[in-house]
CSV table of C-alpha atoms in Angstrom, one decimal:
chain,number,residue,atom,x,y,z
A,1,MET,CA,2.2,-12.9,-8.4
A,2,PRO,CA,0.4,-9.6,-7.5
A,3,MET,CA,2.6,-6.3,-7.3
A,4,PRO,CA,3.5,-5.3,-3.8
A,5,ARG,CA,3.7,-1.7,-3.2
A,6,LEU,CA,7.9,-0.8,-3.3
A,7,ARG,CA,7.9,2.4,-4.7
A,8,ILE,CA,8.0,4.7,-1.8
A,9,ARG,CA,10.7,6.6,-3.4
A,10,LEU,CA,9.8,7.5,-6.7
A,11,SER,CA,8.0,10.6,-5.4
A,12,THR,CA,11.3,12.0,-4.5
A,13,VAL,CA,12.7,11.3,-7.8
A,14,LEU,CA,10.2,12.7,-9.6
A,15,ALA,CA,9.7,15.7,-7.5
A,16,GLY,CA,13.3,16.4,-7.9
A,17,ALA,CA,13.1,15.9,-11.6
A,18,GLY,CA,10.5,18.7,-11.7
A,19,LEU,CA,8.1,16.0,-13.4
A,20,LEU,CA,5.4,16.7,-10.4
A,21,VAL,CA,5.7,20.1,-9.3
A,22,PRO,CA,2.1,21.7,-8.7
A,23,GLY,CA,1.5,23.7,-11.7
A,24,CYS,CA,3.7,21.6,-14.3
A,25,ALA,CA,1.0,20.1,-16.1
A,26,ASN,CA,-1.3,22.0,-18.8
A,27,PRO,CA,-4.7,20.6,-17.4
A,28,GLY,CA,-6.3,22.8,-20.4
A,29,VAL,CA,-5.4,20.2,-23.4
A,30,GLY,CA,-8.1,17.8,-22.6
A,31,SER,CA,-12.0,17.8,-23.3
A,32,ALA,CA,-14.5,16.3,-21.6
A,33,HIS,CA,-17.3,17.5,-24.5
A,34,ASP,CA,-16.9,14.0,-26.4
A,35,ASP,CA,-19.6,11.6,-27.2
A,36,PRO,CA,-19.0,8.0,-25.2
A,37,ALA,CA,-20.9,6.1,-27.5
A,38,ALA,CA,-19.2,7.2,-30.8
A,39,PRO,CA,-16.5,4.9,-31.8
A,40,VAL,CA,-13.1,5.8,-30.1
A,41,THR,CA,-9.9,4.3,-29.2
A,42,LEU,CA,-8.8,4.7,-25.9
A,43,THR,CA,-5.4,4.2,-24.4
A,44,PHE,CA,-4.7,2.8,-21.0
A,45,TRP,CA,-1.6,2.7,-18.8
A,46,HIS,CA,-0.9,0.5,-16.2
A,47,GLY,CA,1.8,-1.0,-13.8
A,48,TRP,CA,1.4,-4.8,-13.6
A,49,SER,CA,3.9,-6.8,-15.5
A,50,THR,CA,3.4,-10.3,-14.7
A,51,ALA,CA,1.5,-12.5,-17.1
A,52,GLY,CA,-0.8,-13.3,-14.0
A,53,GLU,CA,-1.6,-9.9,-13.9
A,54,ARG,CA,-1.6,-8.5,-17.4
A,55,LYS,CA,-4.0,-11.6,-18.3
A,56,ALA,CA,-6.1,-10.1,-15.7
A,57,ILE,CA,-6.1,-6.6,-16.7
A,58,ASP,CA,-6.7,-8.2,-20.6
A,59,ASP,CA,-9.5,-10.5,-19.5
A,60,SER,CA,-10.8,-7.1,-17.9
A,61,VAL,CA,-10.5,-5.0,-20.8
A,62,ALA,CA,-12.5,-7.4,-22.9
A,63,ARG,CA,-15.2,-7.5,-20.7
A,64,PHE,CA,-15.7,-3.9,-21.1
A,65,GLU,CA,-14.8,-4.0,-24.5
A,66,LYS,CA,-17.9,-6.4,-25.2
A,67,ARG,CA,-20.8,-4.1,-23.3
A,68,HIS,CA,-19.1,-1.0,-25.3
A,69,ARG,CA,-18.9,-2.0,-28.8
A,70,ASN,CA,-18.1,1.6,-29.5
A,71,ILE,CA,-14.7,1.5,-27.3
A,72,THR,CA,-11.7,-0.2,-28.3
A,73,VAL,CA,-8.9,-0.1,-25.4
A,74,LYS,CA,-5.4,0.3,-26.6
A,75,VAL,CA,-3.5,-1.3,-22.9
A,76,VAL,CA,0.3,-0.7,-22.0
A,77,PRO,CA,1.1,-2.9,-19.2
A,78,ASN,CA,4.3,-2.2,-16.8
A,79,VAL,CA,4.3,1.3,-16.6
A,80,THR,CA,6.3,3.0,-14.3
A,81,ASP,CA,4.8,6.5,-12.7
A,82,GLU,CA,7.8,8.2,-13.8
A,83,THR,CA,7.1,7.4,-18.1
A,84,MET,CA,3.9,8.3,-16.8
A,85,ASN,CA,4.0,11.7,-16.0
A,86,GLN,CA,7.0,12.4,-18.2
A,87,ALA,CA,4.0,11.5,-21.2
A,88,LEU,CA,1.8,14.0,-19.3
A,89,ARG,CA,3.3,16.6,-19.2
A,90,ALA,CA,4.0,16.6,-23.1
A,91,SER,CA,0.4,15.8,-23.6
A,92,GLY,CA,1.4,14.4,-27.1
A,93,ASP,CA,-0.5,12.3,-29.3
A,94,ASP,CA,1.0,9.5,-27.4
A,95,ALA,CA,0.0,10.2,-23.8
A,96,PRO,CA,-2.8,7.8,-22.5
A,97,ASP,CA,-6.3,8.5,-21.5
A,98,VAL,CA,-6.7,6.4,-18.3
A,99,VAL,CA,-3.7,6.4,-16.2
A,100,SER,CA,-3.2,3.9,-13.0
A,101,SER,CA,-0.3,3.6,-10.5
A,102,PHE,CA,0.9,1.5,-7.3
A,103,THR,CA,1.8,5.0,-5.7
A,104,THR,CA,-1.0,6.6,-3.7
A,105,ASN,CA,1.4,9.0,-2.1
A,106,ASN,CA,1.5,10.9,-5.2
A,107,VAL,CA,-2.5,11.6,-5.1
A,108,GLY,CA,-1.8,14.9,-3.9
A,109,GLN,CA,0.3,15.8,-6.7
A,110,TYR,CA,-1.6,14.3,-9.2
A,111,CYS,CA,-4.8,16.7,-8.3
A,112,SER,CA,-2.7,19.7,-7.2
A,113,SER,CA,-1.0,19.5,-10.6
A,114,GLY,CA,-4.1,19.0,-12.4
A,115,MET,CA,-2.4,16.5,-14.2
A,116,TRP,CA,-5.4,13.9,-13.6
A,117,VAL,CA,-8.5,15.6,-14.3
A,118,ASP,CA,-11.4,15.9,-10.9
A,119,LEU,CA,-13.5,12.9,-11.3
A,120,ASP,CA,-16.5,14.7,-9.3
A,121,PRO,CA,-18.4,15.8,-12.2
A,122,PHE,CA,-17.9,12.5,-13.9
A,123,LEU,CA,-19.3,10.9,-10.8
A,124,LYS,CA,-22.6,13.3,-10.5
A,125,LYS,CA,-23.3,13.5,-14.0
A,126,THR,CA,-23.6,9.2,-13.9
A,127,GLY,CA,-25.6,9.2,-10.7
A,128,VAL,CA,-22.4,7.2,-8.4
A,129,ASP,CA,-22.6,8.4,-5.1
A,130,LYS,CA,-18.9,7.7,-3.9
A,131,GLU,CA,-19.6,7.7,-0.2
A,132,LYS,CA,-22.1,4.8,-0.6
A,133,VAL,CA,-19.5,2.9,-3.3
A,134,PHE,CA,-16.4,3.1,-1.4
A,135,PRO,CA,-14.8,2.8,2.4
A,136,ARG,CA,-13.9,6.2,3.9
A,137,THR,CA,-10.5,5.5,3.7
A,138,PHE,CA,-10.0,4.6,0.2
A,139,LEU,CA,-11.7,8.1,-0.4
A,140,ASP,CA,-9.0,9.7,1.6
A,141,TYR,CA,-6.0,8.0,-0.7
A,142,THR,CA,-7.7,9.2,-3.6
A,143,SER,CA,-8.5,12.7,-2.8
A,144,TYR,CA,-6.5,16.0,-2.2
A,145,GLN,CA,-8.0,19.1,-0.8
A,146,GLY,CA,-11.4,18.1,-1.5
A,147,GLU,CA,-10.8,17.0,-5.2
A,148,GLN,CA,-11.2,13.7,-6.7
A,149,CYS,CA,-8.4,12.6,-9.1
A,150,ALA,CA,-8.6,9.4,-8.5
A,151,LEU,CA,-10.5,6.2,-7.4
A,152,PRO,CA,-9.7,2.5,-6.0
A,153,LEU,CA,-8.6,-0.2,-8.7
A,154,LEU,CA,-8.4,-3.0,-5.3
A,155,ALA,CA,-6.3,-2.5,-2.4
A,156,ASP,CA,-3.7,-3.7,-0.2
A,157,SER,CA,-4.0,-4.5,3.6
A,158,TYR,CA,-0.9,-5.5,5.9
A,159,GLY,CA,-1.2,-8.2,8.4
A,160,LEU,CA,0.7,-10.8,10.5
A,161,TYR,CA,1.8,-14.0,9.0
A,162,TYR,CA,2.8,-16.5,11.5
A,163,ASN,CA,4.1,-19.9,11.4
A,164,LYS,CA,2.1,-22.6,12.5
A,165,ASP,CA,4.3,-25.0,13.1
A,166,ALA,CA,6.9,-22.9,15.0
A,167,PHE,CA,4.3,-21.7,17.2
A,168,LYS,CA,2.9,-25.1,18.7
A,169,LYS,CA,6.7,-26.1,18.8
A,170,ALA,CA,6.9,-23.3,21.3
A,171,GLY,CA,3.3,-23.5,23.1
A,172,ILE,CA,1.5,-20.4,21.4
A,173,THR,CA,-2.1,-21.2,21.4
A,174,ARG,CA,-3.0,-17.8,18.9
A,175,PRO,CA,-1.3,-14.7,17.2
A,176,PRO,CA,-0.6,-11.9,19.4
A,177,HIS,CA,-2.8,-9.2,19.9
A,178,THR,CA,-1.2,-6.9,21.4
A,179,MET,CA,2.7,-5.5,21.3
A,180,SER,CA,3.5,-6.7,25.0
A,181,GLU,CA,2.4,-10.2,23.3
A,182,LEU,CA,3.9,-9.9,20.3
A,183,LYS,CA,7.4,-8.9,22.2
A,184,ARG,CA,7.0,-12.1,24.1
A,185,ASP,CA,6.1,-14.8,22.0
A,186,ALA,CA,8.9,-13.1,19.4
A,187,VAL,CA,11.4,-14.2,22.2
A,188,LYS,CA,9.9,-17.4,22.5
A,189,LEU,CA,10.1,-18.1,18.7
A,190,THR,CA,13.8,-17.2,18.5
A,191,ARG,CA,16.0,-19.8,18.0
A,192,ARG,CA,19.9,-20.2,18.2
A,193,ASP,CA,22.3,-22.9,17.6
A,194,ARG,CA,25.2,-24.0,19.6
A,195,ASN,CA,27.1,-21.1,18.5
A,196,GLY,CA,24.3,-18.5,19.9
A,197,SER,CA,23.8,-18.1,15.9
A,198,TYR,CA,20.4,-17.5,14.9
A,199,GLN,CA,18.3,-20.2,13.3
A,200,GLN,CA,15.0,-18.8,13.6
A,201,VAL,CA,13.8,-14.9,14.8
A,202,GLY,CA,10.2,-14.7,16.3
A,203,PHE,CA,9.7,-11.3,14.9
A,204,MET,CA,12.3,-9.0,13.2
A,205,PRO,CA,11.5,-5.3,13.4
A,206,GLY,CA,14.2,-3.8,11.5
A,207,PHE,CA,13.0,-1.4,8.8
A,208,ARG,CA,15.0,-2.3,5.8
A,209,LEU,CA,13.0,-5.4,6.5
A,210,TYR,CA,10.8,-6.2,2.9
A,211,GLN,CA,7.6,-4.5,3.4
A,212,ASN,CA,8.9,-3.3,7.2
A,213,SER,CA,8.3,0.7,6.1
A,214,PRO,CA,8.3,2.3,9.4
A,215,ASP,CA,4.7,3.9,8.1
A,216,ARG,CA,3.2,0.5,8.0
A,217,MET,CA,4.1,-0.6,11.6
A,218,PHE,CA,3.3,3.0,12.5
A,219,ALA,CA,-0.4,2.6,11.2
A,220,GLN,CA,-1.1,0.0,14.7
A,221,TRP,CA,-0.9,3.4,16.4
A,222,GLY,CA,-3.6,5.4,14.2
A,223,PRO,CA,-1.0,8.6,13.9
A,224,ALA,CA,-2.1,12.0,12.3
A,225,TYR,CA,1.1,13.0,10.4
A,226,PHE,CA,-0.6,16.7,9.9
A,227,ASP,CA,-2.7,19.5,11.3
A,228,ARG,CA,-5.1,21.2,10.2
A,229,ASN,CA,-2.7,23.4,8.5
A,230,GLY,CA,-0.7,20.9,7.2
A,231,LYS,CA,2.2,21.1,9.4
A,232,SER,CA,4.1,18.2,10.4
A,233,ARG,CA,2.8,17.3,13.9
A,234,LEU,CA,5.1,13.7,14.7
A,235,ALA,CA,6.7,15.5,17.5
A,236,ARG,CA,3.8,16.5,19.4
A,237,ASP,CA,2.2,12.9,18.7
A,238,PRO,CA,3.0,10.9,21.8
A,239,ALA,CA,2.5,7.7,19.6
A,240,SER,CA,5.3,8.3,17.7
A,241,LYS,CA,7.5,8.0,20.5
A,242,GLU,CA,5.6,4.6,21.8
A,243,PHE,CA,6.1,3.3,18.2
A,244,PHE,CA,9.9,3.9,18.4
A,245,ALA,CA,9.8,2.6,22.0
A,246,THR,CA,8.4,-0.6,20.6
A,247,ALA,CA,10.3,-1.5,17.7
A,248,ARG,CA,13.9,-0.7,20.3
A,249,GLU,CA,11.8,-3.1,22.9
A,250,LEU,CA,11.4,-5.6,20.0
A,251,THR,CA,14.9,-5.5,19.1
A,252,ALA,CA,16.7,-5.7,22.4
A,253,ALA,CA,14.4,-8.7,23.4
A,254,GLN,CA,15.6,-10.5,20.7
A,255,GLY,CA,19.4,-10.0,20.8
A,256,GLY,CA,20.1,-6.1,19.9
A,257,TYR,CA,20.0,-4.3,16.8
A,258,ARG,CA,23.8,-5.5,15.2
A,259,PRO,CA,22.9,-9.5,15.4
A,260,LEU,CA,19.5,-8.8,13.7
A,261,GLU,CA,20.7,-6.7,11.2
A,262,LYS,CA,23.8,-8.9,10.6
A,263,PHE,CA,21.4,-11.9,9.8
A,264,ARG,CA,18.8,-10.2,7.9
A,265,THR,CA,21.7,-10.1,5.6
A,266,THR,CA,21.5,-14.1,5.0
A,267,PHE,CA,17.7,-13.6,3.8
A,268,GLY,CA,17.1,-14.0,0.4
A,269,ASP,CA,15.5,-11.6,-1.6
A,270,GLU,CA,11.8,-11.0,-0.8
A,271,MET,CA,10.1,-12.2,-4.2
A,272,SER,CA,12.0,-15.2,-4.3
A,273,ALA,CA,11.9,-18.6,-3.3
A,274,GLN,CA,14.8,-17.8,-0.2
A,275,ASN,CA,12.1,-15.7,1.4
A,276,ALA,CA,12.8,-15.2,4.8
A,277,PHE,CA,9.4,-16.5,6.4
A,278,LEU,CA,9.0,-19.1,3.4
A,279,THR,CA,12.4,-20.4,4.7
A,280,GLN,CA,11.7,-20.4,8.1
A,281,LYS,CA,14.1,-17.9,9.3
A,282,LEU,CA,11.6,-15.4,10.6
A,283,ALA,CA,8.5,-17.2,12.7
A,284,MET,CA,6.6,-14.3,12.2
A,285,HIS,CA,6.2,-11.4,9.3
A,286,MET,CA,4.4,-8.3,8.1
A,287,ASP,CA,3.7,-8.6,4.7
A,288,GLY,CA,0.6,-7.6,2.6
A,289,GLU,CA,-3.0,-10.7,1.3
A,290,TRP,CA,-0.5,-11.4,-2.1
A,291,ARG,CA,2.4,-13.2,0.4
A,292,GLY,CA,-0.6,-15.9,1.0
A,293,LEU,CA,-0.8,-16.6,-3.1
A,294,MET,CA,3.1,-17.0,-3.2
A,295,LEU,CA,3.1,-19.2,-0.2
A,296,ARG,CA,0.7,-21.7,-1.4
A,297,ARG,CA,2.4,-21.5,-5.1
A,298,ALA,CA,6.0,-22.2,-3.7
A,299,LYS,CA,4.4,-24.9,-1.4
A,300,ALA,CA,5.7,-24.0,1.9
A,301,ARG,CA,6.8,-27.2,4.3
A,302,PHE,CA,5.1,-25.8,7.6
A,303,ALA,CA,1.6,-24.8,8.5
A,304,TRP,CA,0.7,-21.1,8.6
A,305,GLY,CA,-2.0,-18.6,9.1
A,306,THR,CA,-2.9,-14.8,9.0
A,307,ALA,CA,-4.1,-12.6,11.7
A,308,PRO,CA,-3.9,-8.8,11.8
A,309,MET,CA,-0.4,-6.9,13.2
A,310,PRO,CA,-0.7,-6.3,16.8
A,311,VAL,CA,-1.9,-3.1,18.5
A,312,PRO,CA,-0.5,-1.2,21.1
A,313,ASP,CA,-1.4,-2.8,24.5
A,314,ASP,CA,-3.4,0.8,25.4
A,315,ARG,CA,-5.5,0.4,22.3
A,316,ALA,CA,-6.3,-3.3,22.4
A,317,ASP,CA,-10.1,-2.5,21.6
A,318,THR,CA,-8.4,-1.6,18.3
A,319,TYR,CA,-7.5,-5.5,17.7
A,320,GLY,CA,-8.0,-5.5,13.8
A,321,ARG,CA,-6.6,-2.9,12.2
A,322,GLY,CA,-4.0,-2.9,9.8
A,323,TYR,CA,-2.6,-0.3,7.0
A,324,LEU,CA,-4.1,0.2,3.4
A,325,THR,CA,-2.8,1.2,0.3
A,326,GLY,CA,-3.4,0.2,-3.0
A,327,THR,CA,-3.7,0.7,-6.7
A,328,VAL,CA,-5.0,4.1,-8.0
A,329,ALA,CA,-7.0,4.6,-11.7
A,330,GLY,CA,-8.0,8.5,-13.2
A,331,ILE,CA,-8.1,10.2,-16.4
A,332,ALA,CA,-5.0,12.2,-17.7
A,333,HIS,CA,-5.8,15.8,-18.3
A,334,SER,CA,-4.8,15.7,-21.6
A,335,SER,CA,-7.5,12.8,-22.9
A,336,ARG,CA,-9.9,14.6,-25.4
A,337,HIS,CA,-11.8,11.7,-25.1
A,338,GLN,CA,-13.0,12.1,-21.2
A,339,ASN,CA,-16.2,10.8,-21.1
A,340,ALA,CA,-15.1,7.7,-22.7
A,341,ALA,CA,-12.5,7.4,-20.5
A,342,TRP,CA,-14.7,7.7,-17.4
A,343,GLU,CA,-17.1,4.6,-19.0
A,344,LEU,CA,-13.7,2.7,-18.6
A,345,VAL,CA,-12.7,4.1,-15.4
A,346,LYS,CA,-16.3,3.9,-13.8
A,347,PHE,CA,-16.1,-0.1,-15.1
A,348,LEU,CA,-12.7,-0.8,-13.4
A,349,THR,CA,-13.5,1.3,-10.3
A,350,VAL,CA,-16.7,0.7,-9.5
A,351,ASP,CA,-18.9,-2.5,-10.9
A,352,THR,CA,-19.1,-4.9,-8.6
A,353,ASP,CA,-19.3,-7.6,-10.5
A,354,GLN,CA,-15.8,-6.8,-12.4
A,355,VAL,CA,-14.1,-5.7,-9.1
A,356,VAL,CA,-14.7,-8.9,-7.3
A,357,ARG,CA,-13.4,-10.8,-10.6
A,358,PHE,CA,-10.1,-9.1,-10.6
A,359,ALA,CA,-9.8,-9.1,-6.9
A,360,ASN,CA,-9.5,-12.8,-7.5
A,361,ALA,CA,-7.4,-13.0,-10.2
A,362,ILE,CA,-4.6,-11.3,-8.7
A,363,HIS,CA,-5.4,-12.1,-5.2
A,364,ASN,CA,-5.7,-8.6,-3.7
A,365,VAL,CA,-8.2,-6.9,-1.7
A,366,PRO,CA,-11.7,-5.4,-3.0
A,367,SER,CA,-12.0,-2.0,-3.4
A,368,THR,CA,-15.7,-1.0,-2.6
A,369,HIS,CA,-18.3,-1.6,0.1
A,370,ALA,CA,-20.6,-4.2,-2.3
A,371,ALA,CA,-17.3,-6.1,-3.6
A,372,LEU,CA,-16.1,-6.6,0.1
A,373,LYS,CA,-19.1,-8.4,0.7
A,374,SER,CA,-19.2,-10.5,-2.2
A,375,PRO,CA,-20.0,-14.3,-1.9
A,376,ARG,CA,-18.3,-14.4,-5.0
A,377,LEU,CA,-14.7,-13.2,-3.3
A,378,ASP,CA,-11.9,-16.0,-2.7
A,379,THR,CA,-13.0,-17.8,0.5
A,380,ASP,CA,-9.6,-18.9,1.8
A,381,PRO,CA,-9.7,-17.8,5.6
A,382,THR,CA,-5.7,-16.8,5.5
A,383,PHE,CA,-7.2,-14.2,2.3
A,384,ARG,CA,-10.3,-13.1,4.0
A,385,THR,CA,-8.1,-11.6,7.6
A,386,PHE,CA,-7.0,-9.3,4.9
A,387,LEU,CA,-10.3,-8.2,3.8
A,388,ASP,CA,-11.4,-8.1,7.8
A,389,ILE,CA,-8.5,-5.5,8.3
A,390,ALA,CA,-9.8,-3.6,4.8
A,391,ARG,CA,-13.6,-3.0,6.5
A,392,ASN,CA,-12.0,-2.4,10.0
A,393,PRO,CA,-12.6,1.0,10.6
A,394,HIS,CA,-10.0,1.7,12.7
A,395,SER,CA,-7.8,0.7,9.7
A,396,VAL,CA,-5.5,3.9,8.1
A,397,ALA,CA,-3.6,4.8,4.8
A,398,LEU,CA,-1.4,7.7,4.7
A,399,PRO,CA,-2.2,10.8,4.0
A,400,PRO,CA,-2.1,12.6,0.5
A,401,SER,CA,0.7,15.5,0.4
A,402,VAL,CA,1.5,18.3,-2.3
A,403,ASN,CA,4.9,16.3,-2.1
A,404,GLY,CA,3.9,13.1,-2.7
A,405,GLY,CA,5.7,10.3,-0.3
A,406,GLN,CA,8.8,12.5,0.4
A,407,TYR,CA,7.6,12.9,3.9
A,408,VAL,CA,7.7,8.8,4.4
A,409,THR,CA,11.1,8.9,3.0
A,410,ALA,CA,12.1,11.5,5.4
A,411,LEU,CA,10.5,9.1,8.2
A,412,GLN,CA,12.4,6.1,6.8
A,413,ASP,CA,15.2,7.6,6.8
A,414,PHE,CA,15.0,9.0,10.4
A,415,SER,CA,13.8,5.8,11.2
A,416,TYR,CA,17.0,4.4,10.0
A,417,ARG,CA,18.8,6.5,12.4
A,418,VAL,CA,16.7,5.4,15.3
A,419,GLU,CA,17.2,1.8,15.0
A,420,ALA,CA,21.0,2.0,14.6
A,421,GLY,CA,21.1,4.0,17.8
A,422,GLN,CA,22.0,7.3,15.9
A,423,VAL,CA,19.3,9.6,17.6
A,424,PRO,CA,20.2,9.9,21.4
A,425,ASP,CA,17.4,12.4,22.1
A,426,LEU,CA,14.1,11.3,20.1
A,427,ASP,CA,12.5,14.3,21.4
A,428,ALA,CA,14.7,16.7,18.9
A,429,GLY,CA,15.1,13.9,16.6
A,430,LEU,CA,11.4,14.3,16.0
A,431,ARG,CA,11.2,17.9,16.0
A,432,GLY,CA,13.9,18.3,13.5
A,433,LEU,CA,11.8,15.4,11.5
A,434,ASP,CA,8.8,17.9,11.2
A,435,ALA,CA,10.9,20.8,10.3
A,436,GLN,CA,12.5,18.7,7.7
A,437,ILE,CA,8.7,17.7,6.4
A,438,ASP,CA,7.5,21.2,6.9
A,439,SER,CA,10.4,22.6,4.7
A,440,ASP,CA,10.2,20.5,1.8
A,441,ASN,CA,6.3,20.7,1.6
A,442,LEU,CA,6.9,23.9,1.4
A,443,GLN,CA,9.3,24.1,-1.7
A,444,SER,CA,6.9,21.5,-3.2
A,445,GLU,CA,4.1,24.8,-3.0
A,446,ASN,CA,6.4,26.9,-4.1
């Protein structure tokens, strides 16, 4: 099954271990003077781990080697960001040439530390116009302060999965488009037994549920996390209060935080056959494009569909938007074969046929304009929902930061306290959150 992006807290661990501090790497040990046509063996580290994903990568590399007879690629799967960064800091003979990561939040650190090389010279040298190849949002999360140290290698978009059978039973004819419609439908879809215990919840907004990280729902408001000077501005953005007010309203309308949280503890593991949407304990659920493949493989016992997540009522014209993230690929600063490594990165990220075949193989969203329009893409309409979300000009990704995803972790922890009713003054709480994020960023810069 495709790998969801669940490693949000990893950047905090790495920063605390001194693995991602700007300036900690030695960008000068590699070389961009190699002949890409000379015989060479490259090492490619990636994080995919399941049999299907690994086969898709191996097939991709085989296609590359067939085109580049002089280059042999040694593929190392299931590599974590922590392992990769330790190797890049050491810069030994076993360090990789081509690297990839699921953690887009860390791109700011990859760029500012110099551990991943700037790809703009390679793009220019080989005539690749990145603005024409990649959607703007994808370029935003693969660069930092003007340095393009990574390129997108497939993407994820988040939307709404809904139980069509439950909708029909409740007399609902289409998925909700706005947050008020979401609340209305969630109440209609919530069912209890004779004792008042939940049998099914319409939509659970709890931030600890599966993919319900607050930044993903917050994307429907299109927030600006930082100002021009890099200072956190969540307290100054009216969308922040609107977002938390909406989450509170959704919770209250379906019974309150404590009953919903108690029900959540009865859910099975997200990636198991006991997933709460699969077992029909949830009638609607936010998730990524990979969930559809999992539902089909599990032979879900109900009809289901996909749609974009609802948007705030006063932003109804942005319906179709969503949260975007993805895998990123780059060249290790320590590689002595950077031109040959670029040929592999370029093939994996730019070549339309390769991007489409890889996207179909692991059921992820392709990451180039041409691939998104390709007639060879999976034609399943439930999957195409996520392609449309990726193409929507209002869709957003998290902005890069010098301390990676540490600001997202701070937002998560704050959100847990808000939903539990532990933040009586939301304005003051948001100001404190801004101060914490700014302090964390300052420490990373120093």
